[in-house]
Amino acid sequence: MSMSKPQRLQKLAAAVFTTMDEARKRKLATGADVINLSIGSPDLPPASHITEAMAQAIRDPSNYGYPMRDLPAFREAVAGWYQRRFGVVLNPDSEVLGLTGSQEGLAHITQAVTDPGDLVLVPDPGYPIYTAGPVLAGAELYPVPLKAEHGYLPELEALPEEIKRRARLLVLNYPSNPLAAIVRPGFFEQVVAFARRYGTVILHDAAYSELSFDGYRPPSFLETPGAMEVGLEFNSLSKTYNLAGARIAYAVGNARLLGLLAEVKAHLDYGLFRPIQAAAVAALTGPQQCVADMATTYQRRRDVLVDGLNRLGWVVPKPKATMFCWAPVPPGFESSLAFAMELLELAGVTVVPGSGFGAMGEGHVRIALVQNEARLAEAVERIARSGILDRHAA
C-alpha cells in the first residue's frame, strides 16, 4: 500500500508556517523568552454577558443532542446585527447559515459551487485558506496580484480576458489579512459589475469588519446594490467578540449559494454546539461596548508598535483595520523568511514571513497585535538592541 502524500496535499503551501513554528519551539527550548507576534489569535477574553449565556446553556441537559440546524434565535440574531450595522436586510431562514468558524465555510464553499478544473481567482497575498479550499476541491487557482500602488485592491479589468471568462469564483477580503488593506469607495460596485458580466460568484471574507481604527467603519459587500444576487459574505465572532476557540461564524447572502453550502455541510458535520450558539446570540444582540473597547485596545497597541518601529527607522504603515501590520523587510535580507528567522534569533520576536501568503507577499512580514502594550513596547526595545535593522544595511 502506498503511503505517499496525495498530490492535492502536496500543493498546499504550509512550509513557511511550519518552519517558523519549529524555530520558535527550538528557541523556547533554550529557555529564551519569545514574544509571539505571529499567529492572529485574540488574547482578550469575551465579555462577561457572553460567557454567562454560554454557561447557562451548558447547564441545560437538552443542549447535548445533535444540533442538526442552526437555532432560529442565532439566525435571527445575525440578521438583526446585519441590519443594525450595515442596513442589510436578510431572511434569517434562507440567507443566514452558521459555520464552525469562517475558515470552515471558506474551505467548503468551493466544494459546493465548483467542479474539478473550475477556475478560482484568489488574492495574492492572501490568507492560506483561500487557496487551500479550491486546491482540496480540485479547482484551478489563478493568483490575482495585490499591489501597494493600487491600494492592495485587485485590478480586475487588467486580468486576461480568457481568465475573466473562465473565473467561477472570486475571493475578496477587506479589511484584509495579511495586508490590513481597506476598500476604497466604489470598489464593491466594480466587483458586482464584474460578477454580472462574467457570471462569477463573489466570496467576501469580512472577519475583521469590527476591528477598525481612527473612526474608519468598514462596509459590508452586501451593502452594494446587486451584491446579494452574485455572492456571499463570511463573518465571524472570533475577532469581534474574542470567541476564536469557540469556532462560530456565519455566511450570509445569496440563498441559492447558501443552500449549496448547507448541502455540503449536511454530509460533513452536525451543526454548532447549542451553548456556543447561545453565546453568539448574547454577543450579537447584547451590549456592544465590548466591541468598541476591543477596537480601542488594538488601536493603542498599533500605535505603540508602529510608532516605536518608525522611531527606529523601520518604516511600517499604520493600518486602519485588523489586528495586523504588514511591514516591509528591511534592506539587506535575501527573503522574508531569512529576516523572520534572524529576528527570532537576535530579538526573540516571532513574525510571519510574507512569502507564506503567496508569491506577492515576499519582501514583507506580518506582525500580529496580540500582546499587550507593555509587551509590544518590549518587542520594539528588543529589536532596537538587536541591531537587526542596520545589521545588513548597505
CSV table of C-alpha atoms in Angstrom, one decimal:
chain,number,residue,atom,x,y,z
A,1,MET,CA,0.0,0.0,0.0
A,2,SER,CA,1.4,3.4,-1.0
A,3,MET,CA,1.7,5.9,1.8
A,4,SER,CA,2.8,8.8,-0.3
A,5,LYS,CA,1.1,12.2,0.2
A,6,PRO,CA,-1.8,12.8,-2.3
A,7,GLN,CA,-1.0,15.5,-4.9
A,8,ARG,CA,-3.6,17.9,-3.7
A,9,LEU,CA,-2.0,17.9,-0.2
A,10,GLN,CA,1.4,18.5,-1.8
A,11,LYS,CA,0.1,21.7,-3.4
A,12,LEU,CA,-0.8,23.2,0.0
A,13,ALA,CA,1.8,25.8,0.9
A,14,ALA,CA,2.3,25.4,4.7
A,15,ALA,CA,6.1,25.1,4.8
A,16,VAL,CA,6.9,28.6,5.9
A,17,PHE,CA,4.5,28.5,8.8
A,18,THR,CA,5.8,25.1,9.9
A,19,THR,CA,9.4,26.3,9.6
A,20,MET,CA,8.7,29.4,11.8
A,21,ASP,CA,6.8,27.4,14.4
A,22,GLU,CA,9.5,24.8,14.7
A,23,ALA,CA,12.1,27.6,15.0
A,24,ARG,CA,10.1,29.3,17.8
A,25,LYS,CA,9.9,26.0,19.7
A,26,ARG,CA,13.6,25.5,19.4
A,27,LYS,CA,14.2,29.0,20.8
A,28,LEU,CA,11.8,28.3,23.7
A,29,ALA,CA,13.6,25.1,24.4
A,30,THR,CA,16.8,27.0,25.2
A,31,GLY,CA,15.0,28.9,27.9
A,32,ALA,CA,14.6,32.1,25.9
A,33,ASP,CA,11.6,34.4,26.3
A,34,VAL,CA,9.9,34.7,23.0
A,35,ILE,CA,7.4,37.5,22.1
A,36,ASN,CA,5.0,35.8,19.7
A,37,LEU,CA,3.6,38.2,17.2
A,38,SER,CA,2.9,35.6,14.6
A,39,ILE,CA,-0.5,33.8,14.9
A,40,GLY,CA,-3.6,36.1,14.8
A,41,SER,CA,-5.3,34.6,17.9
A,42,PRO,CA,-7.0,37.1,20.2
A,43,ASP,CA,-5.5,37.3,23.7
A,44,LEU,CA,-8.5,39.3,25.1
A,45,PRO,CA,-11.4,37.5,26.9
A,46,PRO,CA,-15.1,37.6,25.7
A,47,ALA,CA,-17.4,40.0,27.6
A,48,SER,CA,-19.0,38.5,30.7
A,49,HIS,CA,-22.5,38.6,29.3
A,50,ILE,CA,-21.4,36.3,26.5
A,51,THR,CA,-19.7,33.7,28.7
A,52,GLU,CA,-22.6,33.8,31.1
A,53,ALA,CA,-25.0,33.0,28.3
A,54,MET,CA,-22.8,30.1,27.3
A,55,ALA,CA,-22.5,28.9,30.9
A,56,GLN,CA,-26.3,28.8,31.4
A,57,ALA,CA,-26.8,26.9,28.2
A,58,ILE,CA,-24.1,24.4,29.1
A,59,ARG,CA,-26.1,23.5,32.3
A,60,ASP,CA,-29.2,22.7,30.2
A,61,PRO,CA,-29.2,18.9,29.6
A,62,SER,CA,-31.3,19.3,26.5
A,63,ASN,CA,-28.5,21.1,24.6
A,64,TYR,CA,-26.4,17.9,24.2
A,65,GLY,CA,-28.1,16.4,21.2
A,66,TYR,CA,-27.0,16.8,17.6
A,67,PRO,CA,-27.8,20.4,16.5
A,68,MET,CA,-28.9,19.5,13.0
A,69,ARG,CA,-30.0,23.0,12.2
A,70,ASP,CA,-29.0,26.5,13.4
A,71,LEU,CA,-31.1,27.7,16.3
A,72,PRO,CA,-33.7,30.2,14.9
A,73,ALA,CA,-32.5,32.7,17.6
A,74,PHE,CA,-29.0,32.5,16.2
A,75,ARG,CA,-30.1,33.2,12.6
A,76,GLU,CA,-32.3,36.0,13.7
A,77,ALA,CA,-29.5,37.5,15.8
A,78,VAL,CA,-27.2,37.5,12.8
A,79,ALA,CA,-29.9,39.1,10.6
A,80,GLY,CA,-30.7,41.7,13.2
A,81,TRP,CA,-27.0,42.6,13.6
A,82,TYR,CA,-26.5,43.0,9.9
A,83,GLN,CA,-29.5,45.3,9.6
A,84,ARG,CA,-28.3,47.4,12.6
A,85,ARG,CA,-24.7,47.5,11.5
A,86,PHE,CA,-24.9,47.7,7.7
A,87,GLY,CA,-28.5,48.4,6.8
A,88,VAL,CA,-28.6,45.0,5.1
A,89,VAL,CA,-31.9,43.1,5.3
A,90,LEU,CA,-31.5,39.3,5.5
A,91,ASN,CA,-34.1,36.5,5.6
A,92,PRO,CA,-33.0,34.5,8.7
A,93,ASP,CA,-34.3,31.3,7.2
A,94,SER,CA,-32.6,31.3,3.8
A,95,GLU,CA,-29.9,34.0,3.8
A,96,VAL,CA,-28.0,33.1,7.0
A,97,LEU,CA,-26.0,29.9,7.6
A,98,GLY,CA,-24.0,29.1,10.7
A,99,LEU,CA,-20.4,27.9,10.3
A,100,THR,CA,-17.8,26.2,12.5
A,101,GLY,CA,-15.6,29.2,12.1
A,102,SER,CA,-15.4,31.2,8.8
A,103,GLN,CA,-12.3,29.1,7.7
A,104,GLU,CA,-14.6,26.0,7.6
A,105,GLY,CA,-17.1,27.8,5.5
A,106,LEU,CA,-14.5,29.2,3.1
A,107,ALA,CA,-13.0,25.7,2.7
A,108,HIS,CA,-16.3,24.1,2.0
A,109,ILE,CA,-17.8,26.7,-0.3
A,110,THR,CA,-15.6,25.7,-3.2
A,111,GLN,CA,-16.8,22.1,-2.9
A,112,ALA,CA,-20.3,23.4,-3.1
A,113,VAL,CA,-20.0,25.7,-6.1
A,114,THR,CA,-17.1,24.4,-8.2
A,115,ASP,CA,-16.3,21.3,-10.2
A,116,PRO,CA,-12.7,20.0,-10.6
A,117,GLY,CA,-10.9,22.2,-13.1
A,118,ASP,CA,-13.0,25.3,-12.5
A,119,LEU,CA,-11.0,28.5,-12.1
A,120,VAL,CA,-10.9,30.4,-8.8
A,121,LEU,CA,-9.4,33.9,-8.6
A,122,VAL,CA,-7.6,34.2,-5.2
A,123,PRO,CA,-5.8,37.2,-3.7
A,124,ASP,CA,-2.0,37.2,-3.7
A,125,PRO,CA,-1.0,37.8,-0.9
A,126,GLY,CA,-3.9,36.2,0.8
A,127,TYR,CA,-4.9,34.1,3.8
A,128,PRO,CA,-4.0,30.5,3.1
A,129,ILE,CA,-7.5,29.0,3.2
A,130,TYR,CA,-8.4,31.0,0.1
A,131,THR,CA,-6.0,28.7,-1.9
A,132,ALA,CA,-6.3,25.6,0.3
A,133,GLY,CA,-10.1,25.3,-0.2
A,134,PRO,CA,-10.0,25.3,-4.0
A,135,VAL,CA,-7.0,23.0,-4.1
A,136,LEU,CA,-8.8,20.5,-2.0
A,137,ALA,CA,-11.8,20.8,-4.2
A,138,GLY,CA,-9.8,20.1,-7.3
A,139,ALA,CA,-10.3,23.6,-8.7
A,140,GLU,CA,-7.6,25.5,-10.6
A,141,LEU,CA,-6.1,28.6,-9.0
A,142,TYR,CA,-5.3,32.0,-10.6
A,143,PRO,CA,-3.5,34.3,-8.1
A,144,VAL,CA,-4.6,37.9,-8.6
A,145,PRO,CA,-1.7,40.2,-7.6
A,146,LEU,CA,-2.4,42.8,-4.9
A,147,LYS,CA,0.0,45.7,-5.1
A,148,ALA,CA,0.6,48.7,-2.8
A,149,GLU,CA,0.4,51.2,-5.6
A,150,HIS,CA,-3.2,50.1,-6.2
A,151,GLY,CA,-4.2,50.1,-2.5
A,152,TYR,CA,-3.9,46.3,-2.5
A,153,LEU,CA,-7.1,46.0,-4.5
A,154,PRO,CA,-7.3,43.6,-7.5
A,155,GLU,CA,-7.2,45.2,-10.9
A,156,LEU,CA,-10.0,43.1,-12.3
A,157,GLU,CA,-10.2,44.7,-15.7
A,158,ALA,CA,-6.4,44.1,-16.2
A,159,LEU,CA,-6.9,40.3,-16.0
A,160,PRO,CA,-6.6,38.4,-19.3
A,161,GLU,CA,-10.0,38.1,-21.0
A,162,GLU,CA,-9.8,34.3,-21.1
A,163,ILE,CA,-9.2,34.2,-17.3
A,164,LYS,CA,-12.2,36.5,-16.7
A,165,ARG,CA,-14.5,34.4,-18.8
A,166,ARG,CA,-13.4,31.2,-17.0
A,167,ALA,CA,-13.5,32.5,-13.5
A,168,ARG,CA,-16.1,30.7,-11.4
A,169,LEU,CA,-15.2,32.3,-8.1
A,170,LEU,CA,-13.5,35.5,-6.9
A,171,VAL,CA,-12.3,35.6,-3.3
A,172,LEU,CA,-12.0,39.0,-1.6
A,173,ASN,CA,-11.1,40.0,1.9
A,174,TYR,CA,-11.4,43.6,3.3
A,175,PRO,CA,-10.2,44.6,5.8
A,176,SER,CA,-7.6,42.1,4.8
A,177,ASN,CA,-5.4,39.5,6.3
A,178,PRO,CA,-2.4,39.8,6.0
A,179,LEU,CA,-2.3,43.2,4.3
A,180,ALA,CA,-4.5,45.2,6.7
A,181,ALA,CA,-5.8,46.9,3.5
A,182,ILE,CA,-9.3,48.5,3.2
A,183,VAL,CA,-11.6,49.1,0.3
A,184,ARG,CA,-12.0,52.5,-1.4
A,185,PRO,CA,-15.5,53.8,-2.2
A,186,GLY,CA,-16.9,52.4,-5.4
A,187,PHE,CA,-14.8,49.2,-5.4
A,188,PHE,CA,-17.5,46.8,-4.5
A,189,GLU,CA,-19.7,48.3,-7.2
A,190,GLN,CA,-17.0,47.4,-9.7
A,191,VAL,CA,-16.9,43.9,-8.3
A,192,VAL,CA,-20.7,43.5,-8.7
A,193,ALA,CA,-20.4,44.7,-12.3
A,194,PHE,CA,-17.6,42.2,-12.9
A,195,ALA,CA,-19.6,39.4,-11.4
A,196,ARG,CA,-22.7,40.2,-13.5
A,197,ARG,CA,-20.6,40.5,-16.7
A,198,TYR,CA,-18.7,37.2,-16.4
A,199,GLY,CA,-21.1,35.1,-14.2
A,200,THR,CA,-18.5,35.0,-11.4
A,201,VAL,CA,-19.5,34.1,-7.8
A,202,ILE,CA,-18.1,36.6,-5.2
A,203,LEU,CA,-16.9,35.4,-1.8
A,204,HIS,CA,-16.1,38.2,0.6
A,205,ASP,CA,-14.4,37.4,3.9
A,206,ALA,CA,-15.3,40.2,6.4
A,207,ALA,CA,-13.9,38.7,9.6
A,208,TYR,CA,-12.3,42.0,10.6
A,209,SER,CA,-15.3,44.2,9.9
A,210,GLU,CA,-15.4,45.5,13.5
A,211,LEU,CA,-11.7,45.8,14.2
A,212,SER,CA,-11.0,49.2,12.8
A,213,PHE,CA,-9.4,52.4,13.9
A,214,ASP,CA,-9.3,56.2,13.7
A,215,GLY,CA,-13.0,56.4,13.0
A,216,TYR,CA,-13.0,54.2,10.0
A,217,ARG,CA,-16.1,51.9,9.6
A,218,PRO,CA,-15.6,49.1,7.1
A,219,PRO,CA,-18.5,48.4,4.8
A,220,SER,CA,-20.2,45.1,4.0
A,221,PHE,CA,-20.0,43.8,0.5
A,222,LEU,CA,-23.8,43.1,0.8
A,223,GLU,CA,-24.5,46.9,1.1
A,224,THR,CA,-23.7,47.2,-2.5
A,225,PRO,CA,-26.7,47.1,-4.9
A,226,GLY,CA,-26.8,43.7,-6.6
A,227,ALA,CA,-24.4,42.0,-4.3
A,228,MET,CA,-27.0,39.6,-2.9
A,229,GLU,CA,-27.5,38.3,-6.4
A,230,VAL,CA,-23.9,37.4,-7.0
A,231,GLY,CA,-22.2,36.4,-3.8
A,232,LEU,CA,-21.8,35.6,-0.1
A,233,GLU,CA,-20.1,37.3,2.8
A,234,PHE,CA,-18.4,35.4,5.6
A,235,ASN,CA,-18.1,36.9,9.0
A,236,SER,CA,-17.0,35.6,12.4
A,237,LEU,CA,-17.4,36.1,16.1
A,238,SER,CA,-13.7,35.1,16.6
A,239,LYS,CA,-12.2,38.5,16.4
A,240,THR,CA,-15.3,40.8,17.0
A,241,TYR,CA,-16.2,39.1,20.3
A,242,ASN,CA,-12.9,37.2,21.2
A,243,LEU,CA,-14.6,33.8,20.6
A,244,ALA,CA,-11.9,32.3,18.4
A,245,GLY,CA,-11.7,29.0,20.2
A,246,ALA,CA,-15.5,28.6,20.2
A,247,ARG,CA,-15.4,28.3,16.4
A,248,ILE,CA,-18.6,30.1,15.5
A,249,ALA,CA,-19.2,32.1,12.4
A,250,TYR,CA,-21.7,32.5,9.6
A,251,ALA,CA,-22.2,33.1,5.9
A,252,VAL,CA,-24.8,35.5,4.6
A,253,GLY,CA,-26.1,36.5,1.2
A,254,ASN,CA,-27.4,34.7,-1.8
A,255,ALA,CA,-29.9,32.0,-0.8
A,256,ARG,CA,-29.1,29.6,-3.6
A,257,LEU,CA,-25.4,29.6,-2.8
A,258,LEU,CA,-26.1,29.2,0.9
A,259,GLY,CA,-28.3,26.2,0.1
A,260,LEU,CA,-25.5,24.5,-1.8
A,261,LEU,CA,-23.1,25.2,1.1
A,262,ALA,CA,-25.6,23.8,3.6
A,263,GLU,CA,-25.9,20.7,1.4
A,264,VAL,CA,-22.2,20.1,1.6
A,265,LYS,CA,-22.1,20.7,5.3
A,266,ALA,CA,-25.0,18.3,5.9
A,267,HIS,CA,-22.7,15.5,4.7
A,268,LEU,CA,-19.8,16.6,6.9
A,269,ASP,CA,-21.0,17.9,10.3
A,270,TYR,CA,-23.9,18.0,12.7
A,271,GLY,CA,-24.1,21.8,13.3
A,272,LEU,CA,-22.9,24.1,16.0
A,273,PHE,CA,-23.0,23.2,19.7
A,274,ARG,CA,-26.1,24.9,21.1
A,275,PRO,CA,-24.4,26.6,24.1
A,276,ILE,CA,-22.0,28.3,21.6
A,277,GLN,CA,-24.9,29.4,19.6
A,278,ALA,CA,-26.4,30.9,22.8
A,279,ALA,CA,-23.2,32.8,23.4
A,280,ALA,CA,-23.3,34.1,19.8
A,281,VAL,CA,-26.9,35.3,20.3
A,282,ALA,CA,-25.9,37.1,23.5
A,283,ALA,CA,-22.9,38.7,21.7
A,284,LEU,CA,-24.9,39.8,18.6
A,285,THR,CA,-27.9,41.1,20.5
A,286,GLY,CA,-26.3,42.3,23.7
A,287,PRO,CA,-24.3,45.4,24.7
A,288,GLN,CA,-21.8,46.4,22.0
A,289,GLN,CA,-19.5,48.5,24.2
A,290,CYS,CA,-17.2,45.5,24.5
A,291,VAL,CA,-16.6,45.7,20.7
A,292,ALA,CA,-15.7,49.4,20.8
A,293,ASP,CA,-13.4,48.8,23.8
A,294,MET,CA,-11.7,45.9,21.9
A,295,ALA,CA,-11.1,48.1,18.9
A,296,THR,CA,-9.7,50.8,21.1
A,297,THR,CA,-7.3,48.4,22.7
A,298,TYR,CA,-5.9,47.2,19.4
A,299,GLN,CA,-5.6,50.8,18.2
A,300,ARG,CA,-3.4,51.6,21.2
A,301,ARG,CA,-1.4,48.5,20.5
A,302,ARG,CA,-1.0,49.5,16.9
A,303,ASP,CA,0.3,52.9,17.9
A,304,VAL,CA,2.8,51.5,20.4
A,305,LEU,CA,4.2,49.1,17.9
A,306,VAL,CA,4.1,51.1,14.7
A,307,ASP,CA,5.2,54.4,16.3
A,308,GLY,CA,8.0,52.6,18.1
A,309,LEU,CA,9.3,50.8,14.9
A,310,ASN,CA,9.1,54.0,12.9
A,311,ARG,CA,11.3,55.8,15.5
A,312,LEU,CA,13.8,53.0,14.9
A,313,GLY,CA,13.8,53.8,11.2
A,314,TRP,CA,11.7,50.7,10.3
A,315,VAL,CA,9.0,52.5,8.2
A,316,VAL,CA,5.8,50.5,8.8
A,317,PRO,CA,2.5,51.7,7.5
A,318,LYS,CA,-0.2,52.3,10.2
A,319,PRO,CA,-3.2,50.2,9.4
A,320,LYS,CA,-6.8,51.4,9.6
A,321,ALA,CA,-8.1,48.0,10.5
A,322,THR,CA,-7.4,44.4,11.5
A,323,MET,CA,-5.0,43.1,14.2
A,324,PHE,CA,-2.1,43.0,11.8
A,325,CYS,CA,0.7,45.2,10.4
A,326,TRP,CA,2.1,44.5,7.0
A,327,ALA,CA,5.7,45.5,7.3
A,328,PRO,CA,8.4,45.7,4.6
A,329,VAL,CA,11.5,43.7,5.2
A,330,PRO,CA,14.4,46.0,5.9
A,331,PRO,CA,17.2,46.2,3.3
A,332,GLY,CA,19.9,43.6,3.1
A,333,PHE,CA,17.9,40.4,3.6
A,334,GLU,CA,17.5,37.8,0.9
A,335,SER,CA,14.0,36.9,1.8
A,336,SER,CA,11.2,37.5,4.3
A,337,LEU,CA,11.9,34.1,5.8
A,338,ALA,CA,15.6,35.0,6.4
A,339,PHE,CA,14.6,38.2,8.1
A,340,ALA,CA,12.0,36.5,10.3
A,341,MET,CA,14.4,33.8,11.3
A,342,GLU,CA,17.1,36.4,12.2
A,343,LEU,CA,14.5,38.5,14.1
A,344,LEU,CA,13.6,35.5,16.2
A,345,GLU,CA,17.3,34.6,16.8
A,346,LEU,CA,18.5,38.1,17.7
A,347,ALA,CA,15.5,39.7,19.3
A,348,GLY,CA,13.3,36.8,20.4
A,349,VAL,CA,10.3,38.1,18.4
A,350,THR,CA,8.3,36.0,16.0
A,351,VAL,CA,6.5,37.3,12.9
A,352,VAL,CA,5.2,35.5,9.8
A,353,PRO,CA,7.2,35.8,6.6
A,354,GLY,CA,5.1,37.3,3.8
A,355,SER,CA,6.0,34.5,1.4
A,356,GLY,CA,3.7,32.3,3.4
A,357,PHE,CA,0.7,34.2,2.0
A,358,GLY,CA,1.7,33.9,-1.7
A,359,ALA,CA,4.5,35.0,-4.1
A,360,MET,CA,3.4,38.6,-3.9
A,361,GLY,CA,4.0,38.5,-0.1
A,362,GLU,CA,7.7,38.2,-0.5
A,363,GLY,CA,9.5,41.3,0.8
A,364,HIS,CA,7.1,41.8,3.8
A,365,VAL,CA,6.3,40.2,7.1
A,366,ARG,CA,3.0,40.1,9.0
A,367,ILE,CA,3.1,41.3,12.6
A,368,ALA,CA,0.1,40.4,14.9
A,369,LEU,CA,-1.0,42.8,17.6
A,370,VAL,CA,-1.8,40.0,20.0
A,371,GLN,CA,0.3,41.1,23.0
A,372,ASN,CA,-0.4,43.9,25.5
A,373,GLU,CA,1.1,47.4,25.1
A,374,ALA,CA,4.0,46.7,27.5
A,375,ARG,CA,4.9,43.5,25.7
A,376,LEU,CA,4.8,45.3,22.3
A,377,ALA,CA,7.0,48.1,23.7
A,378,GLU,CA,9.4,45.5,24.9
A,379,ALA,CA,9.4,43.9,21.4
A,380,VAL,CA,10.4,47.3,20.0
A,381,GLU,CA,13.2,47.7,22.5
A,382,ARG,CA,14.5,44.2,21.7
A,383,ILE,CA,14.6,45.0,18.0
A,384,ALA,CA,16.4,48.2,18.8
A,385,ARG,CA,19.0,46.4,20.9
A,386,SER,CA,19.5,43.6,18.4
A,387,GLY,CA,20.8,45.9,15.7
A,388,ILE,CA,19.0,43.9,13.1
A,389,LEU,CA,17.6,46.9,11.3
A,390,ASP,CA,21.1,48.1,10.4
A,391,ARG,CA,22.9,44.8,10.6
A,392,HIS,CA,22.7,44.3,6.8
A,393,ALA,CA,22.3,47.8,5.7
A,394,ALA,CA,24.5,48.8,2.8
